[in-house]
Amino acid sequence: MMAKVGFIGLGIMGKPMAKNLVKAGYELVVYDIVDAAVKELEEAGAQAASSIAGVAQAADVIVTMLPNSPHVKEVVLGAEGVLEHAKEGTIIVDMSSISPIASREIAAECEKRGVTLLDAPVSGGEPKAIDGTLAIMAGGDEAAFKKVEEMLLKMGSSAVLVGAVGSGNVTKLANQVIVALNIAAMSEAMVLATKNGVDPEKVYNAIRGGLAGSTVLDAKMPMVLDGNFNPGFRIELHIKDLQNALDCAHSVNSPIPLTAEVMEIMQGLKAMGMEKSDHDAIIRHYERLAGVEVRRD
């Protein structure tokens, strides 16, 4: 029999993830501060809770999908939060992208109450959240992971336990560093080509099958060529991830200088009011420096 699942956080990622669980036949009870999102899940077949406590009391497994570490701490550890009302043996699957340091702190408090926390952030953005093909990277107790693995695979095409609690978010930070640096490298290269009078679309088609080809290139270059900077994955969220990466790196004396450079590019775009744009807007920084735009002819 499927466990009753609670889902807290029905934003751009959480809402389609929750819908996929309903489609898969899970009995879902949901909560979000945005009434319209809750209503949409009700219409899809979920049960609405009036509070976080309502979710915690009803569910055996609770998924959280929230913006950052303070939000997860408040929802799980705060007054009238999940931990205050969860049954012993409850598994919390935090799928937010937060600091691994925070994940370990929250997990330690949960353990005192007989509750297990897994950190299980995702990669793939809204499109993969919608079609249920996210990459899920989890940290925590192996037995708890095995209990929720089938559920995770209704939201993602892969779910890998990478280590102890916190390891999922370390893995996600590594992912976000690679994505940011890939977009920056793509931007530099395509502005260089355009400035030299070479059609960037032809450059893209020439290199995408070679060693420079990547999932990032195929996802972001067509958007740039169309002048499409709509999220997707917002710059302000990538700034959050890179700040967590920098904090995590500094805590273990692991230098990440290229990440710091891309972080400053994103901070510059934020200062110009572009924080809501997709992270492919990194190219706008290079375009302004070179005085060209990388677009289809």
PDB file of C-alpha atoms in Angstrom:
ATOM      1  CA  MET A   1       0.000   0.000   0.000  1.00  0.00           C
ATOM      2  CA  MET A   2       1.303   3.467  -0.887  1.00  0.00           C
ATOM      3  CA  ALA A   3       2.117   5.755   2.013  1.00  0.00           C
ATOM      4  CA  LYS A   4       0.133   8.943   2.355  1.00  0.00           C
ATOM      5  CA  VAL A   5       2.388  11.738   1.125  1.00  0.00           C
ATOM      6  CA  GLY A   6       2.438  15.340   2.269  1.00  0.00           C
ATOM      7  CA  PHE A   7       3.770  18.021  -0.063  1.00  0.00           C
ATOM      8  CA  ILE A   8       4.718  21.506   1.138  1.00  0.00           C
ATOM      9  CA  GLY A   9       5.791  24.085  -1.445  1.00  0.00           C
ATOM     10  CA  LEU A  10       3.881  24.341  -4.727  1.00  0.00           C
ATOM     11  CA  GLY A  11       6.035  26.792  -6.646  1.00  0.00           C
ATOM     12  CA  ILE A  12       7.383  26.625 -10.180  1.00  0.00           C
ATOM     13  CA  MET A  13       8.985  23.236  -9.454  1.00  0.00           C
ATOM     14  CA  GLY A  14       6.895  21.853  -6.611  1.00  0.00           C
ATOM     15  CA  LYS A  15       3.540  22.166  -8.323  1.00  0.00           C
ATOM     16  CA  PRO A  16       4.312  19.920 -11.321  1.00  0.00           C
ATOM     17  CA  MET A  17       6.222  17.495  -9.077  1.00  0.00           C
ATOM     18  CA  ALA A  18       3.196  17.161  -6.816  1.00  0.00           C
ATOM     19  CA  LYS A  19       0.923  16.698  -9.825  1.00  0.00           C
ATOM     20  CA  ASN A  20       3.088  13.813 -11.016  1.00  0.00           C
ATOM     21  CA  LEU A  21       2.641  12.080  -7.660  1.00  0.00           C
ATOM     22  CA  VAL A  22      -1.136  12.445  -7.948  1.00  0.00           C
ATOM     23  CA  LYS A  23      -1.009  11.038 -11.484  1.00  0.00           C
ATOM     24  CA  ALA A  24       1.020   8.091 -10.172  1.00  0.00           C
ATOM     25  CA  GLY A  25      -1.763   7.259  -7.713  1.00  0.00           C
ATOM     26  CA  TYR A  26      -0.346   8.630  -4.472  1.00  0.00           C
ATOM     27  CA  GLU A  27      -2.754   9.963  -1.884  1.00  0.00           C
ATOM     28  CA  LEU A  28      -1.434  13.493  -1.537  1.00  0.00           C
ATOM     29  CA  VAL A  29      -2.144  16.194   1.040  1.00  0.00           C
ATOM     30  CA  VAL A  30      -0.699  19.588   0.114  1.00  0.00           C
ATOM     31  CA  TYR A  31      -0.009  22.986   1.630  1.00  0.00           C
ATOM     32  CA  ASP A  32       1.261  26.273   0.251  1.00  0.00           C
ATOM     33  CA  ILE A  33       0.794  29.926   1.164  1.00  0.00           C
ATOM     34  CA  VAL A  34      -0.470  30.553  -2.390  1.00  0.00           C
ATOM     35  CA  ASP A  35      -4.137  29.556  -2.423  1.00  0.00           C
ATOM     36  CA  ALA A  36      -4.299  29.309  -6.211  1.00  0.00           C
ATOM     37  CA  ALA A  37      -1.569  26.667  -6.283  1.00  0.00           C
ATOM     38  CA  VAL A  38      -3.353  24.611  -3.631  1.00  0.00           C
ATOM     39  CA  LYS A  39      -6.619  24.917  -5.566  1.00  0.00           C
ATOM     40  CA  GLU A  40      -4.921  23.666  -8.718  1.00  0.00           C
ATOM     41  CA  LEU A  41      -3.661  20.586  -6.876  1.00  0.00           C
ATOM     42  CA  GLU A  42      -7.107  19.991  -5.393  1.00  0.00           C
ATOM     43  CA  GLU A  43      -8.534  20.023  -8.905  1.00  0.00           C
ATOM     44  CA  ALA A  44      -5.870  17.480  -9.902  1.00  0.00           C
ATOM     45  CA  GLY A  45      -6.984  15.150  -7.095  1.00  0.00           C
ATOM     46  CA  ALA A  46      -4.967  16.129  -4.029  1.00  0.00           C
ATOM     47  CA  GLN A  47      -6.333  16.957  -0.589  1.00  0.00           C
ATOM     48  CA  ALA A  48      -5.682  20.457   0.752  1.00  0.00           C
ATOM     49  CA  ALA A  49      -4.415  21.079   4.274  1.00  0.00           C
ATOM     50  CA  SER A  50      -5.051  24.377   6.024  1.00  0.00           C
ATOM     51  CA  SER A  51      -1.650  24.399   7.701  1.00  0.00           C
ATOM     52  CA  ILE A  52       1.788  22.781   7.851  1.00  0.00           C
ATOM     53  CA  ALA A  53       0.590  20.982  10.976  1.00  0.00           C
ATOM     54  CA  GLY A  54      -2.261  19.485   8.970  1.00  0.00           C
ATOM     55  CA  VAL A  55       0.176  17.995   6.487  1.00  0.00           C
ATOM     56  CA  ALA A  56       2.453  16.640   9.232  1.00  0.00           C
ATOM     57  CA  GLN A  57      -0.406  14.998  11.095  1.00  0.00           C
ATOM     58  CA  ALA A  58      -1.844  13.338   7.985  1.00  0.00           C
ATOM     59  CA  ALA A  59       1.235  12.054   6.151  1.00  0.00           C
ATOM     60  CA  ASP A  60       3.790   9.279   6.569  1.00  0.00           C
ATOM     61  CA  VAL A  61       6.206  10.844   4.077  1.00  0.00           C
ATOM     62  CA  ILE A  62       6.512  14.614   3.718  1.00  0.00           C
ATOM     63  CA  VAL A  63       8.118  16.305   0.714  1.00  0.00           C
ATOM     64  CA  THR A  64       9.286  19.902   1.049  1.00  0.00           C
ATOM     65  CA  MET A  65      10.158  22.021  -1.994  1.00  0.00           C
ATOM     66  CA  LEU A  66      11.086  25.496  -0.743  1.00  0.00           C
ATOM     67  CA  PRO A  67      13.295  28.421  -1.822  1.00  0.00           C
ATOM     68  CA  ASN A  68      16.243  28.339   0.604  1.00  0.00           C
ATOM     69  CA  SER A  69      17.649  27.180   3.937  1.00  0.00           C
ATOM     70  CA  PRO A  70      15.721  29.595   6.205  1.00  0.00           C
ATOM     71  CA  HIS A  71      12.410  28.551   4.650  1.00  0.00           C
ATOM     72  CA  VAL A  72      13.126  24.858   5.206  1.00  0.00           C
ATOM     73  CA  LYS A  73      14.221  25.499   8.795  1.00  0.00           C
ATOM     74  CA  GLU A  74      11.051  27.450   9.496  1.00  0.00           C
ATOM     75  CA  VAL A  75       8.733  24.869   7.923  1.00  0.00           C
ATOM     76  CA  VAL A  76      10.404  21.860   9.560  1.00  0.00           C
ATOM     77  CA  LEU A  77      11.695  23.222  12.883  1.00  0.00           C
ATOM     78  CA  GLY A  78       9.545  26.291  13.504  1.00  0.00           C
ATOM     79  CA  ALA A  79       6.645  26.667  15.896  1.00  0.00           C
ATOM     80  CA  GLU A  80       3.695  24.739  14.423  1.00  0.00           C
ATOM     81  CA  GLY A  81       6.132  23.237  11.921  1.00  0.00           C
ATOM     82  CA  VAL A  82       6.441  19.694  10.617  1.00  0.00           C
ATOM     83  CA  LEU A  83       8.571  18.349  13.454  1.00  0.00           C
ATOM     84  CA  GLU A  84       6.170  19.627  16.097  1.00  0.00           C
ATOM     85  CA  HIS A  85       3.356  17.476  14.690  1.00  0.00           C
ATOM     86  CA  ALA A  86       4.986  14.617  12.742  1.00  0.00           C
ATOM     87  CA  LYS A  87       4.535  11.022  13.877  1.00  0.00           C
ATOM     88  CA  GLU A  88       7.582   9.032  14.972  1.00  0.00           C
ATOM     89  CA  GLY A  89       8.934   7.194  11.936  1.00  0.00           C
ATOM     90  CA  THR A  90       7.958   9.932   9.493  1.00  0.00           C
ATOM     91  CA  ILE A  91      10.366  10.488   6.607  1.00  0.00           C
ATOM     92  CA  ILE A  92      10.903  14.066   5.448  1.00  0.00           C
ATOM     93  CA  VAL A  93      12.270  14.357   1.919  1.00  0.00           C
ATOM     94  CA  ASP A  94      13.575  17.875   1.476  1.00  0.00           C
ATOM     95  CA  MET A  95      13.870  18.427  -2.279  1.00  0.00           C
ATOM     96  CA  SER A  96      14.798  22.088  -1.913  1.00  0.00           C
ATOM     97  CA  SER A  97      18.253  23.277  -2.985  1.00  0.00           C
ATOM     98  CA  ILE A  98      19.759  24.529   0.252  1.00  0.00           C
ATOM     99  CA  SER A  99      23.040  24.625   2.152  1.00  0.00           C
ATOM    100  CA  PRO A 100      24.315  21.148   3.080  1.00  0.00           C
ATOM    101  CA  ILE A 101      25.274  22.631   6.446  1.00  0.00           C
ATOM    102  CA  ALA A 102      21.613  23.502   7.037  1.00  0.00           C
ATOM    103  CA  SER A 103      20.500  20.034   5.895  1.00  0.00           C
ATOM    104  CA  ARG A 104      22.718  18.411   8.521  1.00  0.00           C
ATOM    105  CA  GLU A 105      21.457  20.759  11.242  1.00  0.00           C
ATOM    106  CA  ILE A 106      17.816  20.065  10.404  1.00  0.00           C
ATOM    107  CA  ALA A 107      18.435  16.301  10.188  1.00  0.00           C
ATOM    108  CA  ALA A 108      20.036  16.288  13.645  1.00  0.00           C
ATOM    109  CA  GLU A 109      16.963  17.930  15.168  1.00  0.00           C
ATOM    110  CA  CYS A 110      14.660  15.513  13.351  1.00  0.00           C
ATOM    111  CA  GLU A 111      16.600  12.523  14.658  1.00  0.00           C
ATOM    112  CA  LYS A 112      15.910  13.617  18.241  1.00  0.00           C
ATOM    113  CA  ARG A 113      12.163  13.196  17.520  1.00  0.00           C
ATOM    114  CA  GLY A 114      12.422   9.853  15.727  1.00  0.00           C
ATOM    115  CA  VAL A 115      11.970  11.483  12.319  1.00  0.00           C
ATOM    116  CA  THR A 116      14.341  10.901   9.395  1.00  0.00           C
ATOM    117  CA  LEU A 117      15.325  13.631   6.952  1.00  0.00           C
ATOM    118  CA  LEU A 118      16.702  12.993   3.486  1.00  0.00           C
ATOM    119  CA  ASP A 119      18.059  15.865   1.425  1.00  0.00           C
ATOM    120  CA  ALA A 120      17.112  15.191  -2.186  1.00  0.00           C
ATOM    121  CA  PRO A 121      17.528  18.262  -4.417  1.00  0.00           C
ATOM    122  CA  VAL A 122      16.776  18.060  -8.114  1.00  0.00           C
ATOM    123  CA  SER A 123      18.175  19.213 -11.426  1.00  0.00           C
ATOM    124  CA  GLY A 124      16.358  19.786 -14.697  1.00  0.00           C
ATOM    125  CA  GLY A 125      14.254  22.898 -14.174  1.00  0.00           C
ATOM    126  CA  GLU A 126      10.568  23.367 -14.826  1.00  0.00           C
ATOM    127  CA  PRO A 127      10.405  21.371 -18.108  1.00  0.00           C
ATOM    128  CA  LYS A 128      11.748  18.215 -16.464  1.00  0.00           C
ATOM    129  CA  ALA A 129       9.623  18.808 -13.366  1.00  0.00           C
ATOM    130  CA  ILE A 130       6.577  18.825 -15.647  1.00  0.00           C
ATOM    131  CA  ASP A 131       7.464  15.662 -17.568  1.00  0.00           C
ATOM    132  CA  GLY A 132       8.783  13.809 -14.502  1.00  0.00           C
ATOM    133  CA  THR A 133      12.378  13.396 -15.695  1.00  0.00           C
ATOM    134  CA  LEU A 134      14.285  15.293 -13.024  1.00  0.00           C
ATOM    135  CA  ALA A 135      17.689  14.109 -11.833  1.00  0.00           C
ATOM    136  CA  ILE A 136      17.395  13.547  -8.080  1.00  0.00           C
ATOM    137  CA  MET A 137      20.485  13.411  -5.860  1.00  0.00           C
ATOM    138  CA  ALA A 138      19.849  12.227  -2.320  1.00  0.00           C
ATOM    139  CA  GLY A 139      21.711  12.139   0.965  1.00  0.00           C
ATOM    140  CA  GLY A 140      20.804  10.300   4.131  1.00  0.00           C
ATOM    141  CA  ASP A 141      19.867   6.941   5.597  1.00  0.00           C
ATOM    142  CA  GLU A 142      19.872   4.145   3.010  1.00  0.00           C
ATOM    143  CA  ALA A 143      16.882   2.314   4.481  1.00  0.00           C
ATOM    144  CA  ALA A 144      14.805   5.504   4.421  1.00  0.00           C
ATOM    145  CA  PHE A 145      15.899   6.176   0.854  1.00  0.00           C
ATOM    146  CA  LYS A 146      14.795   2.700  -0.219  1.00  0.00           C
ATOM    147  CA  LYS A 147      11.339   3.362   1.247  1.00  0.00           C
ATOM    148  CA  VAL A 148      10.844   6.497  -0.866  1.00  0.00           C
ATOM    149  CA  GLU A 149      12.847   5.583  -3.970  1.00  0.00           C
ATOM    150  CA  GLU A 150       9.803   4.427  -5.932  1.00  0.00           C
ATOM    151  CA  MET A 151       8.034   7.696  -5.113  1.00  0.00           C
ATOM    152  CA  LEU A 152      11.050   9.738  -6.178  1.00  0.00           C
ATOM    153  CA  LEU A 153      11.103   7.947  -9.518  1.00  0.00           C
ATOM    154  CA  LYS A 154       7.588   9.241 -10.221  1.00  0.00           C
ATOM    155  CA  MET A 155       9.119  12.735 -10.232  1.00  0.00           C
ATOM    156  CA  GLY A 156      12.492  11.962 -11.800  1.00  0.00           C
ATOM    157  CA  SER A 157      14.149   9.699 -14.323  1.00  0.00           C
ATOM    158  CA  SER A 158      16.935   8.991 -11.843  1.00  0.00           C
ATOM    159  CA  ALA A 159      17.305   9.035  -8.058  1.00  0.00           C
ATOM    160  CA  VAL A 160      20.764   8.328  -6.675  1.00  0.00           C
ATOM    161  CA  LEU A 161      21.777   8.069  -3.021  1.00  0.00           C
ATOM    162  CA  VAL A 162      25.176   9.779  -2.997  1.00  0.00           C
ATOM    163  CA  GLY A 163      26.068   9.600   0.694  1.00  0.00           C
ATOM    164  CA  ALA A 164      25.141  10.735   4.183  1.00  0.00           C
ATOM    165  CA  VAL A 165      22.664  13.534   4.846  1.00  0.00           C
ATOM    166  CA  GLY A 166      23.909  16.766   3.275  1.00  0.00           C
ATOM    167  CA  SER A 167      25.552  14.910   0.403  1.00  0.00           C
ATOM    168  CA  GLY A 168      22.565  15.481  -1.848  1.00  0.00           C
ATOM    169  CA  ASN A 169      22.947  19.229  -1.543  1.00  0.00           C
ATOM    170  CA  VAL A 170      26.729  19.057  -1.979  1.00  0.00           C
ATOM    171  CA  THR A 171      26.052  17.191  -5.226  1.00  0.00           C
ATOM    172  CA  LYS A 172      23.470  19.783  -6.271  1.00  0.00           C
ATOM    173  CA  LEU A 173      25.964  22.579  -5.615  1.00  0.00           C
ATOM    174  CA  ALA A 174      28.509  20.794  -7.807  1.00  0.00           C
ATOM    175  CA  ASN A 175      25.810  20.544 -10.486  1.00  0.00           C
ATOM    176  CA  GLN A 176      24.997  24.249 -10.223  1.00  0.00           C
ATOM    177  CA  VAL A 177      28.661  25.247 -10.455  1.00  0.00           C
ATOM    178  CA  ILE A 178      29.033  23.214 -13.653  1.00  0.00           C
ATOM    179  CA  VAL A 179      25.830  24.656 -15.156  1.00  0.00           C
ATOM    180  CA  ALA A 180      26.811  28.265 -14.363  1.00  0.00           C
ATOM    181  CA  LEU A 181      30.312  27.859 -15.753  1.00  0.00           C
ATOM    182  CA  ASN A 182      28.960  26.130 -18.862  1.00  0.00           C
ATOM    183  CA  ILE A 183      26.597  29.012 -19.593  1.00  0.00           C
ATOM    184  CA  ALA A 184      29.382  31.527 -19.050  1.00  0.00           C
ATOM    185  CA  ALA A 185      31.735  29.581 -21.355  1.00  0.00           C
ATOM    186  CA  MET A 186      29.014  29.328 -24.008  1.00  0.00           C
ATOM    187  CA  SER A 187      28.405  33.053 -23.704  1.00  0.00           C
ATOM    188  CA  GLU A 188      32.064  33.980 -24.078  1.00  0.00           C
ATOM    189  CA  ALA A 189      32.501  31.700 -27.070  1.00  0.00           C
ATOM    190  CA  MET A 190      29.386  32.782 -28.938  1.00  0.00           C
ATOM    191  CA  VAL A 191      30.033  36.482 -28.405  1.00  0.00           C
ATOM    192  CA  LEU A 192      33.551  35.897 -29.718  1.00  0.00           C
ATOM    193  CA  ALA A 193      32.164  34.196 -32.831  1.00  0.00           C
ATOM    194  CA  THR A 194      29.529  36.876 -33.417  1.00  0.00           C
ATOM    195  CA  LYS A 195      32.022  39.725 -32.955  1.00  0.00           C
ATOM    196  CA  ASN A 196      34.166  38.067 -35.649  1.00  0.00           C
ATOM    197  CA  GLY A 197      31.261  38.025 -38.104  1.00  0.00           C
ATOM    198  CA  VAL A 198      30.488  34.304 -37.880  1.00  0.00           C
ATOM    199  CA  ASP A 199      26.826  33.199 -37.638  1.00  0.00           C
ATOM    200  CA  PRO A 200      26.386  31.942 -34.038  1.00  0.00           C
ATOM    201  CA  GLU A 201      23.672  29.479 -35.044  1.00  0.00           C
ATOM    202  CA  LYS A 202      26.059  27.836 -37.489  1.00  0.00           C
ATOM    203  CA  VAL A 203      28.783  27.785 -34.838  1.00  0.00           C
ATOM    204  CA  TYR A 204      26.373  26.073 -32.456  1.00  0.00           C
ATOM    205  CA  ASN A 205      25.390  23.445 -35.025  1.00  0.00           C
ATOM    206  CA  ALA A 206      29.045  22.849 -35.901  1.00  0.00           C
ATOM    207  CA  ILE A 207      30.240  22.247 -32.346  1.00  0.00           C
ATOM    208  CA  ARG A 208      27.279  20.668 -30.579  1.00  0.00           C
ATOM    209  CA  GLY A 209      28.207  17.141 -31.693  1.00  0.00           C
ATOM    210  CA  GLY A 210      31.823  17.480 -30.605  1.00  0.00           C
ATOM    211  CA  LEU A 211      33.602  17.631 -27.260  1.00  0.00           C
ATOM    212  CA  ALA A 212      32.204  21.120 -26.536  1.00  0.00           C
ATOM    213  CA  GLY A 213      28.654  19.820 -26.875  1.00  0.00           C
ATOM    214  CA  SER A 214      26.612  19.502 -23.685  1.00  0.00           C
ATOM    215  CA  THR A 215      23.089  19.337 -22.306  1.00  0.00           C
ATOM    216  CA  VAL A 216      23.546  22.934 -21.152  1.00  0.00           C
ATOM    217  CA  LEU A 217      24.549  24.071 -24.639  1.00  0.00           C
ATOM    218  CA  ASP A 218      21.544  22.339 -26.227  1.00  0.00           C
ATOM    219  CA  ALA A 219      19.144  23.713 -23.626  1.00  0.00           C
ATOM    220  CA  LYS A 220      20.360  27.314 -23.548  1.00  0.00           C
ATOM    221  CA  MET A 221      21.794  28.188 -26.960  1.00  0.00           C
ATOM    222  CA  PRO A 222      18.460  27.943 -28.854  1.00  0.00           C
ATOM    223  CA  MET A 223      16.912  30.224 -26.218  1.00  0.00           C
ATOM    224  CA  VAL A 224      19.689  32.792 -26.658  1.00  0.00           C
ATOM    225  CA  LEU A 225      19.367  32.690 -30.439  1.00  0.00           C
ATOM    226  CA  ASP A 226      15.646  33.451 -30.042  1.00  0.00           C
ATOM    227  CA  GLY A 227      16.339  36.243 -27.533  1.00  0.00           C
ATOM    228  CA  ASN A 228      14.356  34.260 -24.973  1.00  0.00           C
ATOM    229  CA  PHE A 229      15.415  35.140 -21.420  1.00  0.00           C
ATOM    230  CA  ASN A 230      12.201  34.024 -19.716  1.00  0.00           C
ATOM    231  CA  PRO A 231      12.701  31.565 -16.840  1.00  0.00           C
ATOM    232  CA  GLY A 232      13.326  28.592 -16.748  1.00  0.00           C
ATOM    233  CA  PHE A 233      15.639  28.971 -13.851  1.00  0.00           C
ATOM    234  CA  ARG A 234      15.911  32.506 -12.549  1.00  0.00           C
ATOM    235  CA  ILE A 235      19.225  34.283 -12.020  1.00  0.00           C
ATOM    236  CA  GLU A 236      18.230  35.094  -8.433  1.00  0.00           C
ATOM    237  CA  LEU A 237      17.881  31.390  -7.682  1.00  0.00           C
ATOM    238  CA  HIS A 238      21.229  30.586  -9.260  1.00  0.00           C
ATOM    239  CA  ILE A 239      22.777  33.355  -7.149  1.00  0.00           C
ATOM    240  CA  LYS A 240      21.354  31.603  -4.088  1.00  0.00           C
ATOM    241  CA  ASP A 241      22.902  28.299  -5.171  1.00  0.00           C
ATOM    242  CA  LEU A 242      26.296  29.820  -5.914  1.00  0.00           C
ATOM    243  CA  GLN A 243      26.300  31.590  -2.542  1.00  0.00           C
ATOM    244  CA  ASN A 244      25.657  28.237  -0.900  1.00  0.00           C
ATOM    245  CA  ALA A 245      28.459  26.740  -3.000  1.00  0.00           C
ATOM    246  CA  LEU A 246      30.872  29.476  -1.946  1.00  0.00           C
ATOM    247  CA  ASP A 247      29.922  29.084   1.719  1.00  0.00           C
ATOM    248  CA  CYS A 248      30.282  25.311   1.527  1.00  0.00           C
ATOM    249  CA  ALA A 249      33.634  25.584  -0.279  1.00  0.00           C
ATOM    250  CA  HIS A 250      35.021  28.106   2.184  1.00  0.00           C
ATOM    251  CA  SER A 251      33.972  25.924   5.134  1.00  0.00           C
ATOM    252  CA  VAL A 252      36.287  23.134   3.920  1.00  0.00           C
ATOM    253  CA  ASN A 253      39.011  25.308   2.321  1.00  0.00           C
ATOM    254  CA  SER A 254      38.177  24.291  -1.248  1.00  0.00           C
ATOM    255  CA  PRO A 255      38.897  27.201  -3.643  1.00  0.00           C
ATOM    256  CA  ILE A 256      36.312  27.812  -6.414  1.00  0.00           C
ATOM    257  CA  PRO A 257      37.589  30.968  -8.169  1.00  0.00           C
ATOM    258  CA  LEU A 258      35.683  30.495 -11.444  1.00  0.00           C
ATOM    259  CA  THR A 259      32.437  30.177  -9.497  1.00  0.00           C
ATOM    260  CA  ALA A 260      33.223  33.435  -7.716  1.00  0.00           C
ATOM    261  CA  GLU A 261      33.735  35.178 -11.063  1.00  0.00           C
ATOM    262  CA  VAL A 262      30.419  33.959 -12.495  1.00  0.00           C
ATOM    263  CA  MET A 263      28.727  34.926  -9.234  1.00  0.00           C
ATOM    264  CA  GLU A 264      29.883  38.522  -9.768  1.00  0.00           C
ATOM    265  CA  ILE A 265      28.527  38.471 -13.331  1.00  0.00           C
ATOM    266  CA  MET A 266      25.147  37.354 -11.986  1.00  0.00           C
ATOM    267  CA  GLN A 267      25.259  39.973  -9.227  1.00  0.00           C
ATOM    268  CA  GLY A 268      25.884  42.602 -11.902  1.00  0.00           C
ATOM    269  CA  LEU A 269      22.841  41.427 -13.851  1.00  0.00           C
ATOM    270  CA  LYS A 270      20.783  41.510 -10.652  1.00  0.00           C
ATOM    271  CA  ALA A 271      21.903  45.096 -10.053  1.00  0.00           C
ATOM    272  CA  MET A 272      20.556  45.922 -13.524  1.00  0.00           C
ATOM    273  CA  GLY A 273      17.150  44.494 -12.647  1.00  0.00           C
ATOM    274  CA  MET A 274      17.564  41.170 -14.478  1.00  0.00           C
ATOM    275  CA  GLU A 275      17.350  38.843 -11.474  1.00  0.00           C
ATOM    276  CA  LYS A 276      14.030  37.392 -12.696  1.00  0.00           C
ATOM    277  CA  SER A 277      15.521  36.485 -16.089  1.00  0.00           C
ATOM    278  CA  ASP A 278      16.624  32.978 -16.990  1.00  0.00           C
ATOM    279  CA  HIS A 279      20.259  32.236 -16.247  1.00  0.00           C
ATOM    280  CA  ASP A 280      20.905  32.172 -19.994  1.00  0.00           C
ATOM    281  CA  ALA A 281      20.900  35.981 -19.590  1.00  0.00           C
ATOM    282  CA  ILE A 282      24.523  35.634 -18.464  1.00  0.00           C
ATOM    283  CA  ILE A 283      25.251  36.207 -22.148  1.00  0.00           C
ATOM    284  CA  ARG A 284      23.827  39.740 -21.858  1.00  0.00           C
ATOM    285  CA  HIS A 285      26.876  40.658 -19.743  1.00  0.00           C
ATOM    286  CA  TYR A 286      29.233  39.598 -22.541  1.00  0.00           C
ATOM    287  CA  GLU A 287      27.057  41.145 -25.237  1.00  0.00           C
ATOM    288  CA  ARG A 288      27.243  44.548 -23.546  1.00  0.00           C
ATOM    289  CA  LEU A 289      31.005  44.326 -23.180  1.00  0.00           C
ATOM    290  CA  ALA A 290      31.474  43.448 -26.863  1.00  0.00           C
ATOM    291  CA  GLY A 291      28.669  45.588 -28.295  1.00  0.00           C
ATOM    292  CA  VAL A 292      26.984  42.721 -30.177  1.00  0.00           C
ATOM    293  CA  GLU A 293      23.929  40.521 -29.770  1.00  0.00           C
ATOM    294  CA  VAL A 294      24.006  36.772 -30.369  1.00  0.00           C
ATOM    295  CA  ARG A 295      20.777  36.114 -32.266  1.00  0.00           C
ATOM    296  CA  ARG A 296      19.464  34.287 -35.301  1.00  0.00           C
ATOM    297  CA  ASP A 297      19.888  36.132 -38.607  1.00  0.00           C
TER     298      ASP A 297
END
